[in-house]
Coordinates of C-alpha atoms in Angstrom, one line a residue:
X1 CA 0.1 -0.1 0.0
X2 CA 2.8 2.4 0.9
X3 CA 4.4 1.8 -2.4
X4 CA 1.2 2.8 -4.2
X5 CA 0.8 6.0 -2.2
X6 CA 4.5 6.9 -2.9
X7 CA 3.8 6.2 -6.6
X8 CA 0.8 8.4 -6.7
X9 CA 2.7 11.1 -4.8
X10 CA 5.6 11.0 -7.3
X11 CA 3.1 11.3 -10.2
X12 CA 1.5 14.3 -8.6
X13 CA 4.8 15.9 -8.0
X14 CA 5.9 15.5 -11.6
X15 CA 2.6 16.7 -13.0
X16 CA 2.7 19.7 -10.8
X17 CA 6.4 20.4 -11.8
X18 CA 5.5 20.3 -15.4
X19 CA 2.6 22.6 -15.2
X20 CA 4.8 25.0 -13.2
X21 CA 7.4 24.8 -15.8
X22 CA 5.0 25.4 -18.6
X23 CA 3.6 28.4 -16.9
X24 CA 7.1 29.7 -16.1
X25 CA 8.2 29.4 -19.6
X26 CA 5.1 31.0 -21.0
X27 CA 5.5 33.9 -18.4
X28 CA 9.3 34.2 -19.1
X29 CA 8.2 34.8 -22.8
X30 CA 5.5 37.2 -21.8
X31 CA 2.6 34.7 -22.5
X32 CA -0.2 35.0 -20.0
X33 CA -3.9 34.5 -20.4
X34 CA -4.2 38.3 -21.1
X35 CA -1.8 38.2 -24.1
X36 CA -2.5 34.9 -25.6
X37 CA -5.1 34.6 -28.3
X38 CA -6.5 31.1 -29.3
X39 CA -7.7 31.2 -33.0
X40 CA -9.6 28.3 -34.5
X41 CA -9.9 28.6 -38.2
X42 CA -10.0 26.4 -41.3
X43 CA -6.8 25.0 -42.6
X44 CA -4.6 27.1 -44.8
X45 CA -7.0 30.1 -44.4
X46 CA -4.7 32.9 -43.4
X47 CA -1.5 34.3 -44.5
X48 CA 1.0 33.2 -41.7
X49 CA 2.8 36.5 -42.2
X50 CA -0.2 38.3 -40.8
X51 CA -0.1 36.3 -37.7
X52 CA 3.6 37.3 -37.2
X53 CA 2.7 41.0 -37.9
X54 CA -0.3 40.9 -35.4
X55 CA 1.9 39.4 -32.8
X56 CA 4.6 42.0 -33.3
X57 CA 2.1 45.0 -33.4
X58 CA 0.2 43.8 -30.2
X59 CA 2.5 41.6 -28.2
X60 CA -0.2 39.0 -28.2
X61 CA 0.8 35.4 -28.9
X62 CA -1.4 33.6 -31.3
X63 CA -2.2 29.9 -30.9
X64 CA -3.6 28.8 -34.2
X65 CA -5.6 25.5 -34.5
X66 CA -7.5 24.3 -37.5
X67 CA -10.8 22.4 -38.3
X68 CA -12.0 20.7 -41.5
X69 CA -15.7 21.1 -41.1
X70 CA -18.2 23.4 -39.4
X71 CA -19.6 20.4 -37.6
X72 CA -16.3 19.4 -36.2
X73 CA -15.8 23.1 -35.1
X74 CA -19.2 23.4 -33.4
X75 CA -18.9 20.1 -31.5
X76 CA -15.4 21.2 -30.1
X77 CA -16.6 24.8 -29.1
X78 CA -19.9 23.2 -27.5
X79 CA -18.0 20.7 -25.5
X80 CA -15.9 23.6 -24.0
X81 CA -12.6 21.6 -23.6
X82 CA -10.6 24.4 -25.1
X83 CA -11.4 28.1 -24.9
X84 CA -11.1 29.7 -28.3
X85 CA -11.2 33.4 -28.6
X86 CA -11.7 33.5 -32.5
X87 CA -13.4 31.1 -34.7
X88 CA -14.4 31.4 -38.5
X89 CA -17.7 29.5 -39.1
X90 CA -19.9 29.6 -42.3
X91 CA -23.1 31.5 -42.4
X92 CA -25.4 28.5 -41.6
X93 CA -23.2 27.5 -38.7
X94 CA -23.4 31.0 -37.3
X95 CA -27.2 30.7 -37.1
X96 CA -26.9 27.4 -35.1
X97 CA -24.2 28.7 -32.9
X98 CA -26.5 31.8 -32.1
X99 CA -29.4 29.3 -31.3
X100 CA -27.2 27.3 -29.1
X101 CA -25.9 30.3 -27.3
X102 CA -22.3 29.7 -28.2
X103 CA -21.3 33.1 -29.4
X104 CA -20.6 36.5 -27.5
X105 CA -22.1 39.6 -29.0
X106 CA -19.4 41.9 -30.6
X107 CA -18.5 45.4 -29.4
X108 CA -18.5 47.2 -32.8
X109 CA -17.1 50.3 -31.1
X110 CA -13.9 48.4 -30.9
X111 CA -13.9 47.6 -34.7
X112 CA -13.3 51.0 -36.3
X113 CA -12.1 49.2 -39.4
X114 CA -15.7 47.7 -39.8
X115 CA -16.5 50.7 -42.1
X116 CA -14.4 49.3 -44.8
X117 CA -16.7 46.1 -45.4
X118 CA -18.9 46.3 -48.5
X119 CA -22.4 47.1 -47.3
X120 CA -23.7 44.4 -49.6
X121 CA -22.3 41.8 -47.2
X122 CA -23.5 43.3 -44.1
X123 CA -26.8 43.0 -42.1
X124 CA -27.7 39.6 -43.8
X125 CA -30.3 37.1 -42.7
X126 CA -28.1 34.8 -40.7
X127 CA -26.9 37.6 -38.4
X128 CA -29.0 40.8 -38.5
X129 CA -26.8 44.0 -37.9
X130 CA -23.7 41.7 -37.5
X131 CA -24.3 41.4 -33.8
X132 CA -22.2 38.3 -33.6
X133 CA -20.1 38.0 -36.9
X134 CA -18.0 40.0 -39.3
X135 CA -17.4 38.9 -42.9
X136 CA -13.9 37.2 -43.5
X137 CA -14.1 35.8 -47.0
X138 CA -17.0 35.1 -49.3
X139 CA -17.9 33.3 -52.6
X140 CA -20.4 31.6 -54.6
X141 CA -21.6 28.1 -55.8
X142 CA -21.1 27.7 -59.5
X143 CA -19.9 25.5 -62.3
X144 CA -16.3 24.7 -63.2
X145 CA -15.8 23.3 -66.7
X146 CA -13.2 22.6 -69.2
X147 CA -14.1 24.0 -72.7
X148 CA -11.4 22.0 -74.2
X149 CA -13.1 18.8 -73.2
X150 CA -16.4 20.1 -74.4
X151 CA -15.4 21.0 -77.9
X152 CA -15.2 24.6 -77.1
X153 CA -18.8 24.9 -75.7
X154 CA -19.5 27.5 -73.0
X155 CA -21.7 27.1 -70.0
X156 CA -23.7 30.0 -68.8
X157 CA -26.8 28.6 -67.2
X158 CA -27.8 25.8 -64.8
X159 CA -30.0 24.4 -67.5
X160 CA -27.0 23.9 -69.7
X161 CA -26.0 20.8 -67.5
X162 CA -28.9 18.9 -68.8
X163 CA -27.5 18.8 -72.3
X164 CA -27.3 15.2 -73.5
X165 CA -23.9 15.7 -74.8
X166 CA -22.6 16.0 -71.3
X167 CA -23.3 12.3 -70.5
X168 CA -21.1 11.1 -67.6
X169 CA -19.2 14.4 -67.6
X170 CA -20.4 15.9 -64.3
X171 CA -19.0 15.9 -60.8
X172 CA -21.5 17.2 -58.1
X173 CA -20.3 18.3 -54.6
X174 CA -21.8 16.1 -52.0
X175 CA -24.1 18.7 -50.4
X176 CA -27.8 18.7 -50.0
X177 CA -28.3 22.4 -50.1
X178 CA -25.9 22.8 -53.1
X179 CA -27.5 20.2 -55.3
X180 CA -31.1 20.9 -54.3
X181 CA -30.3 24.5 -54.8
X182 CA -29.0 23.8 -58.2
X183 CA -32.3 22.1 -59.1
X184 CA -34.4 24.9 -57.6
X185 CA -32.4 27.7 -59.3
X186 CA -32.7 26.0 -62.6
X187 CA -36.5 26.4 -62.2
X188 CA -36.0 30.0 -61.1
X189 CA -37.1 29.1 -57.5
X190 CA -35.4 30.3 -54.2
X191 CA -32.6 28.3 -52.7
X192 CA -34.6 28.6 -49.5
X193 CA -37.7 27.1 -51.0
X194 CA -40.2 25.4 -48.5
X195 CA -43.1 24.8 -50.8
X196 CA -43.5 20.9 -51.2
X197 CA -44.6 20.9 -54.9
X198 CA -41.6 23.1 -55.9
X199 CA -39.1 20.9 -53.9
X200 CA -40.6 17.8 -55.6
X201 CA -40.4 19.5 -59.0
X202 CA -36.7 20.4 -58.4
X203 CA -35.9 16.8 -57.2
X204 CA -37.6 15.2 -60.2
X205 CA -35.7 17.5 -62.6
X206 CA -32.4 16.5 -60.8
X207 CA -33.4 12.7 -61.5
X208 CA -33.4 13.6 -65.2
X209 CA -29.7 14.9 -64.8
X210 CA -28.6 11.4 -63.6
X211 CA -27.2 10.1 -67.0
X212 CA -24.8 13.2 -67.0
X213 CA -23.6 12.7 -63.4
X214 CA -20.3 10.8 -63.1
X215 CA -20.1 10.9 -59.3
X216 CA -21.2 12.8 -56.3
X217 CA -18.0 13.4 -54.2
X218 CA -16.3 15.7 -51.7
X219 CA -13.0 17.5 -51.5
X220 CA -11.6 15.1 -54.3
X221 CA -13.5 17.0 -56.7
X222 CA -10.5 19.6 -57.1
X223 CA -8.0 16.9 -58.1
X224 CA -10.3 15.0 -60.3
X225 CA -11.4 18.1 -62.4
X226 CA -7.9 19.5 -62.6
X227 CA -6.7 16.1 -63.8
X228 CA -9.5 16.2 -66.3
X229 CA -11.2 13.0 -65.2
X230 CA -14.6 14.8 -66.1
X231 CA -15.3 18.1 -68.0
X232 CA -17.8 19.7 -65.5
X233 CA -18.1 20.1 -61.6
X234 CA -20.5 21.9 -59.5
X235 CA -18.6 23.4 -56.5
X236 CA -17.7 26.5 -54.5
X237 CA -15.8 29.4 -55.9
X238 CA -12.8 28.9 -53.6
X239 CA -12.5 25.3 -54.7
X240 CA -12.8 26.6 -58.3
X241 CA -9.9 29.0 -57.8
X242 CA -7.7 26.1 -56.7
X243 CA -8.7 24.0 -59.7
X244 CA -8.0 26.7 -62.0
X245 CA -4.6 27.3 -60.4
X246 CA -3.9 23.7 -61.2
X247 CA -5.2 23.6 -64.7
X248 CA -5.3 26.7 -66.8
X249 CA -7.9 25.2 -69.2
X250 CA -10.6 25.3 -66.5
X251 CA -13.2 28.1 -66.4
X252 CA -15.7 29.0 -63.6
X253 CA -19.1 30.5 -64.1
X254 CA -21.9 31.8 -61.7
X255 CA -25.0 30.7 -63.5
X256 CA -27.2 33.4 -65.0
X257 CA -30.3 32.2 -63.0
X258 CA -28.5 32.9 -59.7
X259 CA -26.9 30.8 -56.9
X260 CA -25.8 30.7 -53.4
X261 CA -23.6 33.4 -51.7
X262 CA -21.6 31.9 -48.9
X263 CA -19.7 33.6 -46.2
X264 CA -17.0 32.7 -43.6
X265 CA -17.3 35.1 -40.8
X266 CA -15.2 35.9 -37.8
X267 CA -16.9 35.3 -34.4
X268 CA -16.1 35.2 -30.7
X269 CA -17.1 32.0 -28.8
X270 CA -18.9 32.3 -25.6
X271 CA -15.9 30.6 -23.8
X272 CA -13.3 33.1 -25.1
X273 CA -10.7 34.1 -22.4
X274 CA -9.3 37.0 -24.2
X275 CA -12.3 39.1 -25.5
X276 CA -10.2 42.2 -25.8
X277 CA -7.6 40.5 -27.8
X278 CA -10.3 39.0 -30.0
X279 CA -11.6 42.4 -30.9
X280 CA -8.0 43.6 -31.7
X281 CA -7.5 40.6 -34.0
X282 CA -10.8 41.1 -35.9
X283 CA -10.1 44.9 -36.4
X284 CA -6.4 44.0 -37.5
X285 CA -7.9 41.6 -40.2
X286 CA -10.3 44.3 -41.3
X287 CA -7.5 46.7 -42.1
X288 CA -7.6 47.2 -45.8
X289 CA -4.0 46.4 -46.4
X290 CA -4.0 43.4 -44.2
X291 CA -7.3 42.2 -45.9
X292 CA -5.7 42.6 -49.3
X293 CA -2.6 40.6 -48.4
X294 CA -4.8 37.9 -47.0
X295 CA -7.0 37.6 -50.0
X296 CA -3.9 37.6 -52.5
X297 CA -2.4 34.7 -50.3
X298 CA -5.7 32.6 -50.0
X299 CA -7.2 33.4 -53.3
X300 CA -10.7 34.0 -52.1
X301 CA -12.9 36.9 -52.3
X302 CA -12.5 39.7 -49.8
X303 CA -15.6 41.6 -48.5
X304 CA -13.4 44.5 -47.7
X305 CA -14.2 47.2 -50.3
X306 CA -11.2 49.3 -49.4
X307 CA -8.8 46.2 -49.7
X308 CA -9.7 46.1 -53.5
X309 CA -7.5 49.2 -54.0
X310 CA -4.5 47.4 -52.7
X311 CA -4.9 44.4 -54.9
X312 CA -3.9 43.5 -58.6
X313 CA -6.6 44.6 -60.9
X314 CA -6.6 41.3 -62.7
X315 CA -7.9 39.7 -59.5
X316 CA -10.5 42.4 -58.6
X317 CA -11.8 42.9 -62.2
X318 CA -12.5 39.1 -62.6
X319 CA -16.2 38.9 -62.3
X320 CA -16.0 35.1 -61.9
X321 CA -14.8 35.8 -58.3
X322 CA -16.0 39.5 -57.9
X323 CA -19.5 39.4 -59.6
X324 CA -21.0 42.6 -60.5
X325 CA -23.7 44.0 -58.1
X326 CA -26.4 43.0 -60.7
X327 CA -25.4 39.3 -60.4
X328 CA -25.0 39.5 -56.6
X329 CA -28.6 40.7 -56.4
X330 CA -29.5 37.3 -57.8
X331 CA -27.6 35.4 -55.1
X332 CA -29.0 34.1 -51.9
X333 CA -27.5 33.0 -48.7
X334 CA -28.7 29.9 -47.1
X335 CA -31.4 30.7 -44.6
X336 CA -31.7 28.3 -41.5
X337 CA -34.9 26.4 -42.6
X338 CA -35.0 24.6 -39.2
X339 CA -34.3 21.0 -38.5
X340 CA -37.5 19.6 -40.0
X341 CA -37.1 21.2 -43.2
X342 CA -33.4 20.7 -43.5
X343 CA -34.0 17.0 -42.9
X344 CA -36.5 17.0 -45.8
X345 CA -33.9 18.5 -48.0
X346 CA -31.4 15.8 -46.9
X347 CA -34.0 13.2 -47.6
X348 CA -34.8 14.5 -51.1
X349 CA -31.0 14.7 -51.9
X350 CA -30.7 11.0 -50.7
X351 CA -33.6 10.0 -52.9
X352 CA -31.8 11.6 -55.9
X353 CA -28.5 9.8 -55.0
X354 CA -30.4 6.5 -54.7
X355 CA -32.1 7.2 -58.0
X356 CA -28.7 7.2 -59.7
X357 CA -28.2 3.6 -58.6

């Protein structure tokens, strides 16, 4: 028994010593809870030089962790094991996090650079008055295609995808809202449609697309399209930019009927330990020159109107990634339709996938 007690005592002493050593090392480097910022973001979604610049300007040490899905991010934040000061969820996740009381309201008086955000991207349905979130990057859902593989044909409309000549040439992203939205948009209906007759009409039209669909896939769509495994893909503009970087023959179009307008926004989780530092970080990322640098590094579209002045014209004038106001008026964000309706969308999407078999 005495040996067991001595063993536990030894373990306790070693654990305490390690905790003390870690705390001492952090303190000696100037890292305390007040000047450490825990950032939880998508992988490869910030210019590392900007993190170094922020640390140098503020004296705040950034601890940077990444996630690969909104669901994984929300689960980890809701469990509360790690206190994150900043996260970057997508618009539909922000709605859910608000419902689950996982976010702190922002103090916009501490965000003077907020004035540089394009007003088109503020006060949207998922976060009225931007009480909880600030736009970080934005984009669209559209069509990537290889004109060389299509005999020079151009694609301008969702309805072009039903061309019989495109048999077995289309990859679809594996997302219920994206694929059902494509069907709804092709009929000039809203992406947030809840009318049962219209939803069934869209699903039945998608069934007729089946001969043209080679596969319904996830992230591998980038590699497969770039490697010309198929001529056409339905995906997000950020993915499209990556594909076009790999294969210069690829083009991207936002269909003329309209599409989804997606956002990734900066938020402060409710468990944040450094709320003051979090506001400083958000305001730093809203600085036009920093936002421009970040957009050039990542290749996604910045919502910062002033930042466009610091970016190459060939980027900002590319209407595939910076659509005209006329087109953005035809774009919609995904509303939170509620669990019951979202489950119905998933069921219809599953029926479409089963129809292919």
